[in-house]
Coordinates of C-alpha atoms and ligand atoms in Angstrom, one line a residue:
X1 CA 2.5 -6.3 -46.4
X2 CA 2.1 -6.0 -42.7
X3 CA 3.9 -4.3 -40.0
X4 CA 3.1 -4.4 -36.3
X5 CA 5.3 -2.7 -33.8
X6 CA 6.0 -3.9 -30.0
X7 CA 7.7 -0.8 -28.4
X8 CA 9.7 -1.2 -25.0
X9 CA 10.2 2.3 -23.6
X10 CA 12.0 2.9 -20.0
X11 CA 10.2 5.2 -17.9
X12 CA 11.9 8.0 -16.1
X13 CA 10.7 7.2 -12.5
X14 CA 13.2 7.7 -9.7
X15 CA 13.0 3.8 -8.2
X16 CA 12.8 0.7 -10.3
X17 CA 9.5 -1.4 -10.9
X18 CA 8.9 -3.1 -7.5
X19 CA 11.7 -2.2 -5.4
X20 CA 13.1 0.9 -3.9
X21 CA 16.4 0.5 -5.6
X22 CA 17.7 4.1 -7.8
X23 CA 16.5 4.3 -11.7
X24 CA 19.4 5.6 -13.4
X25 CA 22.2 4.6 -15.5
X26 CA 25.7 4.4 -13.5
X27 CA 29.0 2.8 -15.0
X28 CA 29.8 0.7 -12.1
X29 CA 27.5 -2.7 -12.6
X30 CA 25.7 -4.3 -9.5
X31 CA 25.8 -1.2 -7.5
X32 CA 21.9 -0.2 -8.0
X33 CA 20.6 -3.8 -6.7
X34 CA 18.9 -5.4 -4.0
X35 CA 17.0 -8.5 -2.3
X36 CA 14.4 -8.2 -4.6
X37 CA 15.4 -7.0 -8.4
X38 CA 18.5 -9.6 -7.7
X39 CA 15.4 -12.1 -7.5
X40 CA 16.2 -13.4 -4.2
X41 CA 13.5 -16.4 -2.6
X42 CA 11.3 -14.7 -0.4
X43 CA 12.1 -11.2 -1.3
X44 CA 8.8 -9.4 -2.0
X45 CA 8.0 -6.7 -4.6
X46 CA 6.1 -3.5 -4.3
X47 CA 4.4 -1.9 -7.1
X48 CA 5.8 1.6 -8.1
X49 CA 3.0 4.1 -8.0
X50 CA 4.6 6.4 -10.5
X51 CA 5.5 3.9 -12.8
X52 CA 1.5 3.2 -13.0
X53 CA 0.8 6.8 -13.4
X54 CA 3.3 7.6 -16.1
X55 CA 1.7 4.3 -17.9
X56 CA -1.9 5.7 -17.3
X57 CA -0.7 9.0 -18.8
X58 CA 1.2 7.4 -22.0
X59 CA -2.2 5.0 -22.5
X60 CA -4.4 8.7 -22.2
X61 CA -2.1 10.4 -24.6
X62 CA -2.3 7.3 -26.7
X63 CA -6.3 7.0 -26.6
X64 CA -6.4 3.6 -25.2
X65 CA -9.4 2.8 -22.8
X66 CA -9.0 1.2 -19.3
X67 CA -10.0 -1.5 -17.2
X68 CA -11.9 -1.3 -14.3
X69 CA -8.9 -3.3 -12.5
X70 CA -5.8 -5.0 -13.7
X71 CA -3.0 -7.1 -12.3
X72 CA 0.3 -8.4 -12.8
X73 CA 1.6 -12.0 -14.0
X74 CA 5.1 -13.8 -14.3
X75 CA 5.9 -14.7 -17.3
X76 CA 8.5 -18.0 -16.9
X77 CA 11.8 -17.5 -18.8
X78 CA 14.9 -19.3 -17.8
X79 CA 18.0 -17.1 -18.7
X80 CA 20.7 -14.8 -16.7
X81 CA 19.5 -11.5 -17.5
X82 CA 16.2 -12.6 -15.2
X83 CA 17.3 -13.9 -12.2
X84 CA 14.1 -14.7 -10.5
X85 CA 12.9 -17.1 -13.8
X86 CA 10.3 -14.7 -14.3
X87 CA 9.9 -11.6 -15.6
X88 CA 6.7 -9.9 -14.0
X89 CA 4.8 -8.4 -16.3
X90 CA 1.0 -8.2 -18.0
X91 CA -0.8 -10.5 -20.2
X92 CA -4.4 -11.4 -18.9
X93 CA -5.5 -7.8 -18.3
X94 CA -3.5 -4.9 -19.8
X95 CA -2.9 -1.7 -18.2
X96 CA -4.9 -0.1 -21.3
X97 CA -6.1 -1.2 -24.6
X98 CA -7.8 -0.2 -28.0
X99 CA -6.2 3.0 -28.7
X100 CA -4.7 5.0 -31.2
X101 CA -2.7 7.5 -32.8
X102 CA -2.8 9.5 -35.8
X103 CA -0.1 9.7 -38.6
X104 CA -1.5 12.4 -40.8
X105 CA -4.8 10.8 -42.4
X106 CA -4.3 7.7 -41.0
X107 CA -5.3 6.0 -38.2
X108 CA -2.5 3.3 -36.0
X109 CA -4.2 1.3 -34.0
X110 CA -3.2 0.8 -30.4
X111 CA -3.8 -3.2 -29.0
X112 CA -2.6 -2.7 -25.6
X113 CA -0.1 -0.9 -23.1
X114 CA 1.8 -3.5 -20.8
X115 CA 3.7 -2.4 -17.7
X116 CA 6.4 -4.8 -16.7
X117 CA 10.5 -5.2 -15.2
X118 CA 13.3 -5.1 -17.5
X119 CA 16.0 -7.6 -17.4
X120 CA 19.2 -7.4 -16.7
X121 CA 21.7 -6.1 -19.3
X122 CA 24.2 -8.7 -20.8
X123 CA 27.8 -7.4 -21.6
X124 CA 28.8 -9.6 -24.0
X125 CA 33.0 -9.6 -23.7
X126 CA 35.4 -11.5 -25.2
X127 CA 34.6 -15.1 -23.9
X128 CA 32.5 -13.7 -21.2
X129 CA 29.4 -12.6 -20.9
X130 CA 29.0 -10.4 -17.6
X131 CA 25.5 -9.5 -16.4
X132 CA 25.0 -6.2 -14.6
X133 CA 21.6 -6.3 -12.4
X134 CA 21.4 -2.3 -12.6
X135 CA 19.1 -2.9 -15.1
X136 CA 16.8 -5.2 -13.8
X137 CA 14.0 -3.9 -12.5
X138 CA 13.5 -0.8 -14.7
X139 CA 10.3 0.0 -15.4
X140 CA 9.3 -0.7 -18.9
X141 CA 5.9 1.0 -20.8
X142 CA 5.2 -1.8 -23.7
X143 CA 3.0 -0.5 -26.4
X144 CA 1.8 -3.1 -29.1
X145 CA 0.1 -1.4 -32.0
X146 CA -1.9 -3.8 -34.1
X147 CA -0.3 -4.5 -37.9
X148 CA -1.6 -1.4 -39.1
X149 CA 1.8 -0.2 -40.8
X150 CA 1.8 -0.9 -44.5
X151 CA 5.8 0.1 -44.7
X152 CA 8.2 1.3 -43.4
X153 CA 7.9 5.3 -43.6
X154 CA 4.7 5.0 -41.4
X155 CA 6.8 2.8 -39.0
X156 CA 9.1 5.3 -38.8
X157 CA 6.7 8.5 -38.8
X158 CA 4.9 6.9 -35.5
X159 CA 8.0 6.2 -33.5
X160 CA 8.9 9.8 -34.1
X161 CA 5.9 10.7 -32.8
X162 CA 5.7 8.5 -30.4
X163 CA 9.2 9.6 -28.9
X164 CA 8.1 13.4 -28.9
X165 CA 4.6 12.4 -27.1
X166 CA 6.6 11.0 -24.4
X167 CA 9.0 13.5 -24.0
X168 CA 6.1 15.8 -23.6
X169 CA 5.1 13.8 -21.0
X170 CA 8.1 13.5 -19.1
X171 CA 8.5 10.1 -18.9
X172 CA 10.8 8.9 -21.4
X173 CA 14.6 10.1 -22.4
X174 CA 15.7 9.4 -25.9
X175 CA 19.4 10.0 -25.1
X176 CA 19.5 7.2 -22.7
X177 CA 21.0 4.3 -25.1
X178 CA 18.4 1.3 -25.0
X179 CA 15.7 3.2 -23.8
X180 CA 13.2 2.4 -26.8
X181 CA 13.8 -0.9 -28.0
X182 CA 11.0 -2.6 -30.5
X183 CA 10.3 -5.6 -31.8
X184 CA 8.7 -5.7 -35.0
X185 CA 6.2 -8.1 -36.8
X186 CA 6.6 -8.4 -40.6
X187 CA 4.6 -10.3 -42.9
X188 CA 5.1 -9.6 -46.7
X189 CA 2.7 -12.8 -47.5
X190 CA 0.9 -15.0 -44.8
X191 CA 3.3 -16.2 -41.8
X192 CA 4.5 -13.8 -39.7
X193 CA 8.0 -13.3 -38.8
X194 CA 9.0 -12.0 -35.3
X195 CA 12.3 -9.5 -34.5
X196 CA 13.4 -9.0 -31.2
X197 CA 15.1 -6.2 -30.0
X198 CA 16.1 -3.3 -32.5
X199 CA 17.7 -0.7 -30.8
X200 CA 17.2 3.0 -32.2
X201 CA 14.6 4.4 -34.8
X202 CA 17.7 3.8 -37.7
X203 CA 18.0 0.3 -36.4
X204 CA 14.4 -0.4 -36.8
X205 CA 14.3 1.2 -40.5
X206 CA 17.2 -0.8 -41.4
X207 CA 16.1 -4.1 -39.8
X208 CA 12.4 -3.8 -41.4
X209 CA 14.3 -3.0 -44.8
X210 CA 16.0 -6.0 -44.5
X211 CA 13.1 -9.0 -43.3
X212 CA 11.1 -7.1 -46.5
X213 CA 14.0 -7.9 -48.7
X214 CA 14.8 -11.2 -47.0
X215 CA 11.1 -12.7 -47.5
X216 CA 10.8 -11.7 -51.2
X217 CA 13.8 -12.9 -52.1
X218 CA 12.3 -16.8 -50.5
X219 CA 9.2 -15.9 -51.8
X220 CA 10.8 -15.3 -55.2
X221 CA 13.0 -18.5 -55.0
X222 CA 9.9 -20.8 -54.0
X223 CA 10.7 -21.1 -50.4
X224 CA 8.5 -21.1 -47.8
X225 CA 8.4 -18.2 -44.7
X226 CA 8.2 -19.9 -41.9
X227 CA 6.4 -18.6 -38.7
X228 CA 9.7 -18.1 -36.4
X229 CA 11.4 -15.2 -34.0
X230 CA 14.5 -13.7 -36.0
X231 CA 17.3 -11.6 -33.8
X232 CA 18.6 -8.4 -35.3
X233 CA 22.1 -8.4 -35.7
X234 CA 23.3 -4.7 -35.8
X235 CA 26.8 -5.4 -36.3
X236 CA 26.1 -7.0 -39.5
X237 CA 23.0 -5.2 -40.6
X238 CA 21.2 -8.7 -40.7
X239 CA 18.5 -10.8 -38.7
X240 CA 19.0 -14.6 -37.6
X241 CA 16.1 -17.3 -36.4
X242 CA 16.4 -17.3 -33.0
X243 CA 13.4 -19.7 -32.4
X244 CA 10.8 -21.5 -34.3
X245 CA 7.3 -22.0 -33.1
X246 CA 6.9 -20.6 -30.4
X247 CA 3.7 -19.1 -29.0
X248 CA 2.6 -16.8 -26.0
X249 CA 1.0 -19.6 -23.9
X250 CA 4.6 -21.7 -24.0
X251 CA 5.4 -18.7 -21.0
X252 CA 3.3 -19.9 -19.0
X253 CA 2.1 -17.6 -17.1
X254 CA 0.1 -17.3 -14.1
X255 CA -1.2 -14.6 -11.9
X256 CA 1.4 -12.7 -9.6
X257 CA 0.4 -13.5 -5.8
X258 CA 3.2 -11.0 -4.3
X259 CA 1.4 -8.0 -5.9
X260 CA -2.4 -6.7 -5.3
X261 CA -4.4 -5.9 -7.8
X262 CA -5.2 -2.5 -9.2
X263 CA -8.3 -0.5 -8.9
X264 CA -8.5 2.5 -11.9
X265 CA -11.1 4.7 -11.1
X266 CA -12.5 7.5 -13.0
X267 CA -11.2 10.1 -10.5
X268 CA -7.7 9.4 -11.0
X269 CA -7.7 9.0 -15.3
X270 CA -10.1 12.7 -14.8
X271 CA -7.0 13.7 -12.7
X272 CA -4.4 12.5 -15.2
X273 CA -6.3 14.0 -18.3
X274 CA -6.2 17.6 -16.5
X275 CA -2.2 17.0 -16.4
X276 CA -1.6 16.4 -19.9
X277 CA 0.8 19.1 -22.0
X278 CA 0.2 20.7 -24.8
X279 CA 2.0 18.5 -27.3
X280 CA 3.9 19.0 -30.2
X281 CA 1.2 18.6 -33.0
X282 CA -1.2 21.2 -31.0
X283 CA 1.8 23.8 -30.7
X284 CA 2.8 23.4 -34.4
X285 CA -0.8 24.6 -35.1
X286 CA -0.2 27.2 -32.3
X287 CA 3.4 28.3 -33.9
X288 CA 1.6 28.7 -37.4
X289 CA -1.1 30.8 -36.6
X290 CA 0.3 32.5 -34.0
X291 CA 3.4 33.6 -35.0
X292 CA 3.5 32.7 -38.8
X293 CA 6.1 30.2 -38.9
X294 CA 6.4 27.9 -41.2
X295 CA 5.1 24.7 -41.0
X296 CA 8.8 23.0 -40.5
X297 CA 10.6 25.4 -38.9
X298 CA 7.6 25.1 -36.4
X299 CA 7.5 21.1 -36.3
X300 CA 11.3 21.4 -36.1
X301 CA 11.2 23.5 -32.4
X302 CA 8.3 21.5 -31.4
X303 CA 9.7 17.9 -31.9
X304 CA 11.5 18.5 -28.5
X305 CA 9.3 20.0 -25.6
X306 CA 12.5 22.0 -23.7
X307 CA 13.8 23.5 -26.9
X308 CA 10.2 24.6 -27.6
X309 CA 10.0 25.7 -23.9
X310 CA 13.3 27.9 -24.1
X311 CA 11.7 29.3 -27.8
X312 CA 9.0 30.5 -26.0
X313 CA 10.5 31.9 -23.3
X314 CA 13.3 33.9 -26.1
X315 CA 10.8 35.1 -28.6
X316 CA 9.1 37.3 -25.6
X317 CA 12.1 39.5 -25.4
X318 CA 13.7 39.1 -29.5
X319 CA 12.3 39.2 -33.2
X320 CA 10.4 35.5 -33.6
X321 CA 11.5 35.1 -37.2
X322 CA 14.7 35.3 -36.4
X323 CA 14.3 33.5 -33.5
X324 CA 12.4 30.5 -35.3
X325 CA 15.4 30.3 -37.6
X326 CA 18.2 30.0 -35.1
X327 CA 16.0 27.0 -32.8
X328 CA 15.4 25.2 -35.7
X329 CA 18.8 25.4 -37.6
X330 CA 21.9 26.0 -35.8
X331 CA 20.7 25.9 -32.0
X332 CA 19.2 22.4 -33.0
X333 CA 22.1 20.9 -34.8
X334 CA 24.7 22.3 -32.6
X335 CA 22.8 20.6 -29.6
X336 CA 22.2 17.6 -31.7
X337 CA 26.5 17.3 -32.6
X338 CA 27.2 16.8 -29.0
X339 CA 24.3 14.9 -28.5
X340 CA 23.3 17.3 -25.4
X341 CA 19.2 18.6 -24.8
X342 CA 18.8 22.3 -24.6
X343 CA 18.1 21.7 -21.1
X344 CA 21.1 19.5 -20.2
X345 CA 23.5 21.9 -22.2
X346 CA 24.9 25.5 -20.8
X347 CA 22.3 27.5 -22.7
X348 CA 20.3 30.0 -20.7
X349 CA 17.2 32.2 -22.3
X350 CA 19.7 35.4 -21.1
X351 CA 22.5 34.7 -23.2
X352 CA 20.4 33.7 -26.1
X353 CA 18.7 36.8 -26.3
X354 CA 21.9 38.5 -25.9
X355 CA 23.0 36.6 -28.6
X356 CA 20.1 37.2 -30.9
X357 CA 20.0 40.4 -30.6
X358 CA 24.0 40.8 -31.4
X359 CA 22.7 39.1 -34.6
X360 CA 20.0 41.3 -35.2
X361 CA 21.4 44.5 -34.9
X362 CA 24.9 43.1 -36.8
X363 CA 26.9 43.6 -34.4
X364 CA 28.6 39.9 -35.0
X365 CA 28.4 38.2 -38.4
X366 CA 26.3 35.0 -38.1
X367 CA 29.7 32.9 -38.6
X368 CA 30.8 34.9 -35.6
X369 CA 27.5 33.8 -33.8
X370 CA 27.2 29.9 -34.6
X371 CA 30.9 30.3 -33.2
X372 CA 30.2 31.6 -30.0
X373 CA 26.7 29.5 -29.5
X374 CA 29.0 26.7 -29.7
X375 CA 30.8 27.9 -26.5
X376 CA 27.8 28.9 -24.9
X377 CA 26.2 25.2 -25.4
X378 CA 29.4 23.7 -23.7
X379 CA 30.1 26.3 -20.7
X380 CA 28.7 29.1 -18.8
X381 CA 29.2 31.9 -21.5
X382 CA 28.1 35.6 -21.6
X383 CA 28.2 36.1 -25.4
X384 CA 28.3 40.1 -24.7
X385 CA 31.7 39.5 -22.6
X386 CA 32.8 36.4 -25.2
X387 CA 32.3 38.9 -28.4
X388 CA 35.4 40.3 -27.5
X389 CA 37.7 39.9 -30.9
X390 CA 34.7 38.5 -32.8
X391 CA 33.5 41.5 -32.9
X392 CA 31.9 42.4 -36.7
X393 CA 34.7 44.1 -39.2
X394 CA 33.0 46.9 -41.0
X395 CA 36.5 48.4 -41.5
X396 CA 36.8 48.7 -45.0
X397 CA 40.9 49.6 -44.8
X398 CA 40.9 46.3 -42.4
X399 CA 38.9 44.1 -44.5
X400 CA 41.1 45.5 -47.8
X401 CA 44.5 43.7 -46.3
X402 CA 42.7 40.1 -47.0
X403 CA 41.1 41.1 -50.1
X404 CA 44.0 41.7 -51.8
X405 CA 45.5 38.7 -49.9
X406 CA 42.8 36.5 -51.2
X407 CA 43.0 37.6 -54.7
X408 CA 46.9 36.8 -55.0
X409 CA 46.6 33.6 -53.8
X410 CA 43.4 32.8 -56.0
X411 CA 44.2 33.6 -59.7
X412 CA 42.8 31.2 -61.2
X413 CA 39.3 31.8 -59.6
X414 CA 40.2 35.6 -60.2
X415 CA 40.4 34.4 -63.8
X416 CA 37.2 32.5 -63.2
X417 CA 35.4 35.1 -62.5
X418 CA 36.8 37.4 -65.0
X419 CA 35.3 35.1 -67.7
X420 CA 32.0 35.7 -65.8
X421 CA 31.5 32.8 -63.1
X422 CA 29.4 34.3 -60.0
X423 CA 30.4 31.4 -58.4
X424 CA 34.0 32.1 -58.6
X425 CA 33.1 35.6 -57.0
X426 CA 31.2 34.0 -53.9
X427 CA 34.6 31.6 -53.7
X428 CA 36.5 34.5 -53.2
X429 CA 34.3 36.2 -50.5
X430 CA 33.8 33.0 -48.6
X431 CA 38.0 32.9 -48.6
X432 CA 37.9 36.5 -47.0
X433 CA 35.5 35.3 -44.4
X434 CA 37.7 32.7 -43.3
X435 CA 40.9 35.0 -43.4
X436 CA 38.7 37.1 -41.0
X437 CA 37.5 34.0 -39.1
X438 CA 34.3 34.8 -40.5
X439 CA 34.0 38.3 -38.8
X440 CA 34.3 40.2 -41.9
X441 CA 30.4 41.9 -43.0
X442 CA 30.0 40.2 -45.9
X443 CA 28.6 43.3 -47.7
X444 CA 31.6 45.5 -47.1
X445 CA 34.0 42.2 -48.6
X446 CA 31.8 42.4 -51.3
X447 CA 31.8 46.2 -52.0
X448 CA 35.8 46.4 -51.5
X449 CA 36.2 43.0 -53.8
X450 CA 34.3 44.6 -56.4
X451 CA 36.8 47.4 -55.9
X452 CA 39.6 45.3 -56.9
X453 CA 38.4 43.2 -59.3
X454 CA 36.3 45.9 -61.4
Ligands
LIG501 ZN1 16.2 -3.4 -6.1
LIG502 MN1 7.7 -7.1 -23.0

């Protein structure tokens, strides 16, 4: 089997493509547009220069070589999320080709790094469809790997990698919804099957799972695979032909006259190369040796370059272990639950150290903690003024009150326990923590359950 990826990221430039018209997503539809990403006759485009940069800097990162000048083309399509009949893009001369990246041991190897528009976005609603032109004219980063995947893991591995690389580069957002889309080539035998546009890394996992299952099951059954371009459906977890026998020269395309070409000289890629980060794989390595992490917890902070900036900025002033633990366990996932980055969320490198060091010196139970770092990701919070009644109960008289509490409303697990079940014993405790709403030292329950139960 063969897998080839074709992987449509937005890139995080201020203006569109070829037009001064805001790069963001906004709710209201048609309100980012003008003369020249509506398509108008005669309007003219204009090449973004940080749009070429940010592709020059994804082609270094990805080892791809350049040309000594490349160009734009249209590419003819006729449909209402391209308004112009054309989608300028690249196809005679990439931005960048014959790179790769590494997945472990192995080798993926990089065919080429487009830069073109994307469309429109179709709202599909009811009987309507409704087009909103925001969209059109975002500037897209295609990457087209050759079919070096043999499955899917590897697919998968890569696009994770991928999406950290160009995070570290600053060009790319994950959180936006649609901003890596991928096509994917399969072949389980000879012909090749096409599918357009998978949304999401799950999406592509799911839809690969399914053409690999879909052409075994013909093969099986004597049919025939036939060369074609499938649609994934996510709704129902499927993928439909969309159109047979179709081939890149049926687009047509021809040189871009509006636009000039581009000169890429070594000064500027010598320029670009002394800009590029540290990325995650290097500061895993760095994490390791440095500070003794292991090797997850350190790929874990690292995935994401502003959670591994804010790590680096708490671990000067708290204990790194500790540290390490909270970034990559409860820090991540309570970021990850309201699907915030560390840097868009209300979590400053002051009131995490605060926070850690509460931890550290036991002043707060780590329930106590997760509960206030939840607060602190969502508004402006001082945990030292926030502790207020979560304050750690040491207080063995205090802590007594729900222990006996506890044990009259558990018999059976009293009974449990009496017939020798540990587990029983840490059911208990964990019912005293949440009697305390979990600010009970879990030692002292212990000691004064002990106490009680003999
Ligand atoms: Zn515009
Ligand atoms: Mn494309």
């Amino acid at each position: 089997m063969k897998i080839g990826l074709e992987i449509h990221t937005q890139l995080l430039t201020q203006t569109k493509m070829f037009c001064g018209c805001r790069n963001e997503f906004v709710k209201e539809p048609n309100t980012l547009t003008c003369e020249t990403c509506l398509g108008f006759p005669g309007s003219k485009p204009r090449v973004n220069k940080k749009a070429i940069e940010y592709g020059m800097k994804v082609a270094l990162a990805l080892n791809c070589k350049f040309p000594k000048e490349t160009f734009f083309s249209r590419k003819s399509y006729f449909y209402p999320d391209l308004s112009k009949n054309y989608q300028i893009t690249q196809y005679e001369i990439p931005l960048a080709q014959n790179g790769w990246l590494s997945i472990g041991e192995k080798r993926i190897e990089i065919r080429r790094i487009n830069l073109e528009e994307d469309p429109a976005r179709l709202v599909h609603a009811g009987d309507y469809v409704l087009v909103d032109y925001n969209r059109s004219g975002t500037p897209l980063c295609e990457i087209v790997t050759e079919p070096s995947f043999v499955d899917v893991k590897e697919a998968r591995i890569f696009l994770q990698k991928l999406s950290s690389i160009l995070q570290y580069l600053g060009v790319f957002d994950p959180n936006i919804e649609g901003s890596m889309r991928v096509d994917a080539n399969i072949s389980v035998k000879k012909e090749r099957v096409e599918v357009k546009n998978i949304s999401g890394f799950k999406d592509v996992e799911k839809a690969l799972n399914y053409e690999i299952v879909r052409q075994n099951y013909m093969l099986r059954h004597g049919r025939k695979i036939v060369r074609e371009t499938r649609g994934w459906d996510p709704v129902s977890g499927t993928t439909k032909t969309l159109r047979t026998k179709e081939e890149e020269e049926d687009y047509g395309y021809i040189m871009e006259p509006d636009l000039v070409k581009i000169t890429i000289d070594a000064k500027k890629t010598d320029e670009l190369k002394k800009l590029m980060p540290e990325f995650a794989e290097q500061k895993v390595r760095r994490y390791v040796k440095e500070t003794k992490l292991q090797q997850e917890i350190a790929e874990a902070i690292a995935s994401e370059p502003d959670l591994a900036d804010m790590f680096e900025k708490v671990i000067k002033k708290t204990d790194v272990q500790l540290a390490a633990k909270w970034f990559a366990g409860e820090i991540k996932k309570t970021l990850n639950y309201n699907t915030l980055r560390i840097s868009e969320s209300e979590l400053t490198e002051e009131g995490l150290v605060k926070l850690l060091k509460m931890v550290q010196e036991k002043a707060i139970t780590e329930r106590s903690a997760e509960m206030l770092l939840r607060e602190m990701v969502l508004r402006p919070t001082d945990p030292e003024k926030a502790v207020g009644t979560r304050k750690r109960i040491y207080d063995e008289t205090v802590l007594e009150q729900s222990v006996k509490q506890t044990i009259a409303e558990n018999a059976s697990a009293v009974v449990d326990y009496k017939s020798g079940k540990q587990e029983a014993f840490n059911f208990l405790v964990g019912q005293v923590m949440r009697k305390t709403e979990g600010r009970g030292d879990p030692a002292t329950i212990r000691k004064v359950m002990m106490k009680y139960l003999g």
